[in-house]
């Protein structure tokens, strides 16, 4: 129990930024006292109502050295010497923690605008489309709260989601075509139905009951991360 409480205390200490007033005269001793460690930091100007400069760094002391000491004449790098009154920083122990604190910090100042400032993208997901009479699974980045149970993922990228889906559907006979289907016995089918990789509901190659069974099987496979199919092999 003591170990758990101590871990929680350290976590709280890490997420609360350390505040340090930036001296305007003798800067070197102040810089030397900063940790040479990864951190997310905020540099506040003289006006406390203005949003700070927010960034991450692998070495806080070195980054402050570059930003706050006078630059050489003609240098084009960002330099804030003489403009900063306060430094707030949070040390980070991993890339995940760094990203989380960076997001929280931006959100505190910019609200929903933090997503655009950090160039964040919606995650790639798989969705079981049930609007049509014959459901299918497809990759998407558009999340709908109303259809939340029909989403699976997330994936690292749209490409990885589509690659996984293509390989997974090779184990089943679910349709892969995009249009909403209206079965027609005269329809010639597609390459997947020719290779017996689809139940071919497009030309009534199966009953609605059989297709529903396959939809349920695919859905269970995605919900259990393949566990349902592994269980059948035992």
mmCIF file of C-alpha atoms in Angstrom:
data_model
loop_
_atom_site.group_PDB
_atom_site.id
_atom_site.type_symbol
_atom_site.label_atom_id
_atom_site.label_comp_id
_atom_site.label_asym_id
_atom_site.label_seq_id
_atom_site.Cartn_x
_atom_site.Cartn_y
_atom_site.Cartn_z
ATOM 1 C CA UNK A 1 0.000 0.000 0.000
ATOM 2 C CA UNK A 2 2.813 2.392 0.827
ATOM 3 C CA UNK A 3 4.375 1.709 -2.560
ATOM 4 C CA UNK A 4 1.118 2.502 -4.373
ATOM 5 C CA UNK A 5 0.631 5.744 -2.454
ATOM 6 C CA UNK A 6 4.210 6.770 -3.121
ATOM 7 C CA UNK A 7 3.744 6.137 -6.841
ATOM 8 C CA UNK A 8 0.613 8.287 -6.867
ATOM 9 C CA UNK A 9 2.457 11.057 -5.036
ATOM 10 C CA UNK A 10 5.341 11.001 -7.525
ATOM 11 C CA UNK A 11 2.871 11.101 -10.400
ATOM 12 C CA UNK A 12 1.196 14.168 -8.891
ATOM 13 C CA UNK A 13 4.558 15.858 -8.414
ATOM 14 C CA UNK A 14 5.499 15.228 -12.047
ATOM 15 C CA UNK A 15 2.267 16.603 -13.511
ATOM 16 C CA UNK A 16 2.318 19.851 -11.483
ATOM 17 C CA UNK A 17 4.663 22.238 -13.338
ATOM 18 C CA UNK A 18 7.690 23.617 -11.509
ATOM 19 C CA UNK A 19 7.745 27.431 -11.603
ATOM 20 C CA UNK A 20 10.953 29.433 -11.808
ATOM 21 C CA UNK A 21 11.312 33.213 -12.170
ATOM 22 C CA UNK A 22 13.741 34.104 -14.939
ATOM 23 C CA UNK A 23 16.417 36.591 -13.773
ATOM 24 C CA UNK A 24 17.071 39.530 -16.079
ATOM 25 C CA UNK A 25 20.703 40.105 -15.070
ATOM 26 C CA UNK A 26 22.797 37.084 -13.995
ATOM 27 C CA UNK A 27 21.314 34.256 -16.076
ATOM 28 C CA UNK A 28 24.098 31.652 -15.984
ATOM 29 C CA UNK A 29 23.685 30.429 -12.351
ATOM 30 C CA UNK A 30 19.959 30.135 -12.923
ATOM 31 C CA UNK A 31 20.527 28.081 -16.091
ATOM 32 C CA UNK A 32 23.052 25.841 -14.331
ATOM 33 C CA UNK A 33 20.439 24.978 -11.691
ATOM 34 C CA UNK A 34 17.932 23.704 -14.289
ATOM 35 C CA UNK A 35 17.746 19.927 -14.818
ATOM 36 C CA UNK A 36 19.375 18.619 -17.987
ATOM 37 C CA UNK A 37 16.452 16.278 -18.572
ATOM 38 C CA UNK A 38 13.433 15.846 -20.901
ATOM 39 C CA UNK A 39 10.585 18.228 -20.120
ATOM 40 C CA UNK A 40 7.544 20.105 -21.385
ATOM 41 C CA UNK A 41 7.901 23.817 -20.672
ATOM 42 C CA UNK A 42 6.076 27.132 -20.818
ATOM 43 C CA UNK A 43 7.844 30.476 -21.201
ATOM 44 C CA UNK A 44 5.693 33.364 -19.956
ATOM 45 C CA UNK A 45 6.266 36.949 -21.040
ATOM 46 C CA UNK A 46 5.766 40.124 -19.022
ATOM 47 C CA UNK A 47 2.005 40.130 -19.698
ATOM 48 C CA UNK A 48 0.414 37.275 -17.656
ATOM 49 C CA UNK A 49 -2.723 37.325 -19.818
ATOM 50 C CA UNK A 50 -0.807 36.372 -22.955
ATOM 51 C CA UNK A 51 -0.446 32.701 -23.831
ATOM 52 C CA UNK A 52 3.065 31.365 -23.175
ATOM 53 C CA UNK A 53 5.478 29.752 -25.581
ATOM 54 C CA UNK A 54 4.890 26.006 -25.130
ATOM 55 C CA UNK A 55 7.227 23.276 -26.325
ATOM 56 C CA UNK A 56 8.981 20.044 -25.395
ATOM 57 C CA UNK A 57 12.684 19.321 -25.161
ATOM 58 C CA UNK A 58 15.087 16.451 -24.534
ATOM 59 C CA UNK A 59 17.330 18.691 -22.430
ATOM 60 C CA UNK A 60 15.685 21.567 -20.559
ATOM 61 C CA UNK A 61 18.900 23.316 -19.513
ATOM 62 C CA UNK A 62 20.356 23.285 -23.021
ATOM 63 C CA UNK A 63 17.097 24.483 -24.579
ATOM 64 C CA UNK A 64 16.813 27.412 -22.151
ATOM 65 C CA UNK A 65 20.443 28.267 -22.876
ATOM 66 C CA UNK A 66 19.597 28.592 -26.563
ATOM 67 C CA UNK A 67 16.325 30.469 -26.071
ATOM 68 C CA UNK A 68 17.172 32.887 -23.274
ATOM 69 C CA UNK A 69 20.795 33.882 -23.783
ATOM 70 C CA UNK A 70 21.490 36.593 -26.403
ATOM 71 C CA UNK A 71 21.999 35.155 -29.868
ATOM 72 C CA UNK A 72 24.880 35.932 -32.168
ATOM 73 C CA UNK A 73 24.252 38.799 -34.596
ATOM 74 C CA UNK A 74 22.659 37.534 -37.796
ATOM 75 C CA UNK A 75 21.299 34.344 -36.196
ATOM 76 C CA UNK A 76 17.855 33.331 -37.452
ATOM 77 C CA UNK A 77 16.970 30.916 -34.669
ATOM 78 C CA UNK A 78 14.231 31.752 -32.188
ATOM 79 C CA UNK A 79 15.594 33.849 -29.326
ATOM 80 C CA UNK A 80 13.542 35.220 -26.404
ATOM 81 C CA UNK A 81 16.329 36.874 -24.424
ATOM 82 C CA UNK A 82 15.013 39.693 -22.227
ATOM 83 C CA UNK A 83 11.348 38.927 -23.033
ATOM 84 C CA UNK A 84 10.603 36.124 -20.552
ATOM 85 C CA UNK A 85 9.567 36.593 -16.924
ATOM 86 C CA UNK A 86 8.721 33.038 -15.846
ATOM 87 C CA UNK A 87 9.436 29.432 -16.739
ATOM 88 C CA UNK A 88 7.062 26.584 -15.922
ATOM 89 C CA UNK A 89 8.228 23.066 -16.666
ATOM 90 C CA UNK A 90 7.235 19.453 -16.068
ATOM 91 C CA UNK A 91 9.888 16.762 -16.288
ATOM 92 C CA UNK A 92 8.858 13.747 -18.368
ATOM 93 C CA UNK A 93 9.925 10.125 -18.167
ATOM 94 C CA UNK A 94 8.557 8.755 -21.441
ATOM 95 C CA UNK A 95 7.308 9.799 -24.865
ATOM 96 C CA UNK A 96 3.733 9.018 -23.796
ATOM 97 C CA UNK A 97 3.964 11.196 -20.684
ATOM 98 C CA UNK A 98 5.541 13.979 -22.730
ATOM 99 C CA UNK A 99 2.732 13.874 -25.298
ATOM 100 C CA UNK A 100 0.033 13.803 -22.616
ATOM 101 C CA UNK A 101 1.438 16.775 -20.684
ATOM 102 C CA UNK A 102 1.979 18.710 -23.914
ATOM 103 C CA UNK A 103 -1.668 18.143 -24.864
ATOM 104 C CA UNK A 104 -2.927 19.117 -21.403
ATOM 105 C CA UNK A 105 -0.845 22.284 -21.431
ATOM 106 C CA UNK A 106 -2.066 23.384 -24.845
ATOM 107 C CA UNK A 107 -5.644 22.516 -23.926
ATOM 108 C CA UNK A 108 -5.419 24.701 -20.810
ATOM 109 C CA UNK A 109 -4.568 27.712 -22.948
ATOM 110 C CA UNK A 110 -6.270 27.053 -26.270
ATOM 111 C CA UNK A 111 -9.141 24.677 -25.536
ATOM 112 C CA UNK A 112 -10.240 22.705 -28.599
ATOM 113 C CA UNK A 113 -7.788 24.778 -30.662
ATOM 114 C CA UNK A 114 -5.023 22.632 -29.163
ATOM 115 C CA UNK A 115 -5.887 19.857 -31.629
ATOM 116 C CA UNK A 116 -5.063 22.098 -34.583
ATOM 117 C CA UNK A 117 -1.979 23.619 -32.967
ATOM 118 C CA UNK A 118 -0.512 20.188 -32.273
ATOM 119 C CA UNK A 119 -1.524 18.888 -35.733
ATOM 120 C CA UNK A 120 -3.407 15.981 -34.174
ATOM 121 C CA UNK A 121 -5.397 13.643 -36.394
ATOM 122 C CA UNK A 122 -8.330 11.429 -35.597
ATOM 123 C CA UNK A 123 -7.272 7.785 -35.102
ATOM 124 C CA UNK A 124 -7.924 5.192 -37.761
ATOM 125 C CA UNK A 125 -10.684 2.741 -36.820
ATOM 126 C CA UNK A 126 -12.671 -0.097 -38.318
ATOM 127 C CA UNK A 127 -16.424 0.263 -38.455
ATOM 128 C CA UNK A 128 -19.098 -2.345 -38.973
ATOM 129 C CA UNK A 129 -21.673 -0.608 -41.161
ATOM 130 C CA UNK A 130 -25.127 -1.841 -40.208
ATOM 131 C CA UNK A 131 -27.196 0.761 -42.058
ATOM 132 C CA UNK A 132 -27.479 -1.438 -45.103
ATOM 133 C CA UNK A 133 -29.301 -4.746 -45.319
ATOM 134 C CA UNK A 134 -25.931 -6.422 -45.868
ATOM 135 C CA UNK A 135 -23.348 -4.946 -43.457
ATOM 136 C CA UNK A 136 -19.675 -4.584 -44.286
ATOM 137 C CA UNK A 137 -16.522 -3.460 -42.438
ATOM 138 C CA UNK A 138 -14.426 -0.520 -43.571
ATOM 139 C CA UNK A 139 -11.635 1.760 -42.316
ATOM 140 C CA UNK A 140 -12.517 5.301 -41.260
ATOM 141 C CA UNK A 141 -11.319 8.240 -39.165
ATOM 142 C CA UNK A 142 -14.798 9.602 -38.480
ATOM 143 C CA UNK A 143 -16.064 8.637 -35.045
ATOM 144 C CA UNK A 144 -19.785 8.624 -34.280
ATOM 145 C CA UNK A 145 -20.959 8.382 -30.669
ATOM 146 C CA UNK A 146 -24.287 6.976 -31.807
ATOM 147 C CA UNK A 147 -22.573 4.029 -33.508
ATOM 148 C CA UNK A 148 -19.774 3.634 -30.946
ATOM 149 C CA UNK A 149 -20.262 -0.140 -30.407
ATOM 150 C CA UNK A 150 -19.653 -0.671 -34.126
ATOM 151 C CA UNK A 151 -16.098 0.748 -34.007
ATOM 152 C CA UNK A 152 -12.929 -1.276 -33.457
ATOM 153 C CA UNK A 153 -9.367 -0.075 -32.974
ATOM 154 C CA UNK A 154 -7.602 2.280 -32.946
ATOM 155 C CA UNK A 155 -4.805 1.622 -35.424
ATOM 156 C CA UNK A 156 -1.521 3.463 -35.881
ATOM 157 C CA UNK A 157 -2.535 4.689 -39.330
ATOM 158 C CA UNK A 158 -5.189 4.373 -42.016
ATOM 159 C CA UNK A 159 -2.813 2.152 -43.999
ATOM 160 C CA UNK A 160 -2.328 -0.266 -41.091
ATOM 161 C CA UNK A 161 -6.100 -0.397 -40.494
ATOM 162 C CA UNK A 162 -6.792 -1.243 -44.138
ATOM 163 C CA UNK A 163 -3.992 -3.820 -44.203
ATOM 164 C CA UNK A 164 -5.355 -5.531 -41.099
ATOM 165 C CA UNK A 165 -8.896 -5.483 -42.501
ATOM 166 C CA UNK A 166 -7.819 -6.977 -45.810
ATOM 167 C CA UNK A 167 -5.987 -9.826 -44.075
ATOM 168 C CA UNK A 168 -8.781 -10.410 -41.560
ATOM 169 C CA UNK A 169 -11.514 -10.597 -44.196
ATOM 170 C CA UNK A 170 -9.576 -13.379 -45.909
ATOM 171 C CA UNK A 171 -10.774 -15.562 -43.020
ATOM 172 C CA UNK A 172 -14.439 -14.814 -43.690
ATOM 173 C CA UNK A 173 -16.937 -14.386 -46.503
ATOM 174 C CA UNK A 174 -18.177 -10.879 -45.789
ATOM 175 C CA UNK A 175 -18.687 -8.571 -48.743
ATOM 176 C CA UNK A 176 -16.030 -5.940 -49.512
ATOM 177 C CA UNK A 177 -17.906 -3.888 -52.085
ATOM 178 C CA UNK A 178 -18.826 -0.303 -51.213
ATOM 179 C CA UNK A 179 -22.300 0.357 -52.706
ATOM 180 C CA UNK A 180 -25.476 -0.379 -50.780
ATOM 181 C CA UNK A 181 -26.778 -3.646 -52.149
ATOM 182 C CA UNK A 182 -30.075 -4.420 -53.778
ATOM 183 C CA UNK A 183 -29.773 -8.129 -54.677
ATOM 184 C CA UNK A 184 -30.324 -8.946 -58.330
ATOM 185 C CA UNK A 185 -29.994 -12.550 -59.626
ATOM 186 C CA UNK A 186 -28.825 -11.135 -62.982
ATOM 187 C CA UNK A 187 -25.847 -9.335 -61.425
ATOM 188 C CA UNK A 188 -22.594 -11.025 -62.565
ATOM 189 C CA UNK A 189 -20.860 -10.698 -59.189
ATOM 190 C CA UNK A 190 -17.272 -9.640 -58.574
ATOM 191 C CA UNK A 191 -13.800 -11.157 -58.310
ATOM 192 C CA UNK A 192 -14.308 -12.035 -54.636
ATOM 193 C CA UNK A 193 -17.459 -14.032 -55.357
ATOM 194 C CA UNK A 194 -15.657 -15.754 -58.245
ATOM 195 C CA UNK A 195 -12.872 -16.802 -55.837
ATOM 196 C CA UNK A 196 -15.451 -17.973 -53.267
ATOM 197 C CA UNK A 197 -14.260 -15.281 -50.806
ATOM 198 C CA UNK A 198 -17.694 -13.661 -50.495
ATOM 199 C CA UNK A 199 -21.182 -15.031 -49.902
ATOM 200 C CA UNK A 200 -22.315 -12.931 -52.888
ATOM 201 C CA UNK A 201 -25.481 -11.355 -51.510
ATOM 202 C CA UNK A 202 -25.373 -9.048 -54.556
ATOM 203 C CA UNK A 203 -26.933 -11.777 -56.738
ATOM 204 C CA UNK A 204 -28.648 -13.699 -53.916
ATOM 205 C CA UNK A 205 -25.786 -16.163 -53.575
ATOM 206 C CA UNK A 206 -26.857 -16.753 -49.969
ATOM 207 C CA UNK A 207 -29.864 -16.302 -47.747
ATOM 208 C CA UNK A 208 -30.191 -13.266 -45.485
ATOM 209 C CA UNK A 209 -29.941 -15.590 -42.481
ATOM 210 C CA UNK A 210 -26.618 -17.013 -43.662
ATOM 211 C CA UNK A 211 -25.175 -13.549 -44.278
ATOM 212 C CA UNK A 212 -26.321 -12.405 -40.829
ATOM 213 C CA UNK A 213 -24.472 -15.365 -39.295
ATOM 214 C CA UNK A 214 -21.287 -14.297 -41.084
ATOM 215 C CA UNK A 215 -21.723 -10.682 -39.910
ATOM 216 C CA UNK A 216 -22.051 -11.878 -36.314
ATOM 217 C CA UNK A 217 -18.974 -14.056 -36.689
ATOM 218 C CA UNK A 218 -16.891 -11.136 -38.011
ATOM 219 C CA UNK A 219 -18.187 -8.853 -35.279
ATOM 220 C CA UNK A 220 -17.270 -11.359 -32.581
ATOM 221 C CA UNK A 221 -13.815 -11.780 -34.128
ATOM 222 C CA UNK A 222 -13.201 -8.026 -33.927
ATOM 223 C CA UNK A 223 -14.650 -7.656 -30.425
ATOM 224 C CA UNK A 224 -12.490 -10.470 -29.035
ATOM 225 C CA UNK A 225 -9.385 -9.543 -31.058
ATOM 226 C CA UNK A 226 -9.428 -12.928 -32.741
ATOM 227 C CA UNK A 227 -10.191 -14.838 -29.577
ATOM 228 C CA UNK A 228 -13.481 -16.207 -30.896
ATOM 229 C CA UNK A 229 -11.766 -17.932 -33.829
ATOM 230 C CA UNK A 230 -8.957 -19.277 -31.643
ATOM 231 C CA UNK A 231 -11.548 -20.727 -29.286
ATOM 232 C CA UNK A 232 -13.107 -22.656 -32.186
ATOM 233 C CA UNK A 233 -9.746 -24.303 -32.922
ATOM 234 C CA UNK A 234 -9.449 -25.767 -29.422
#
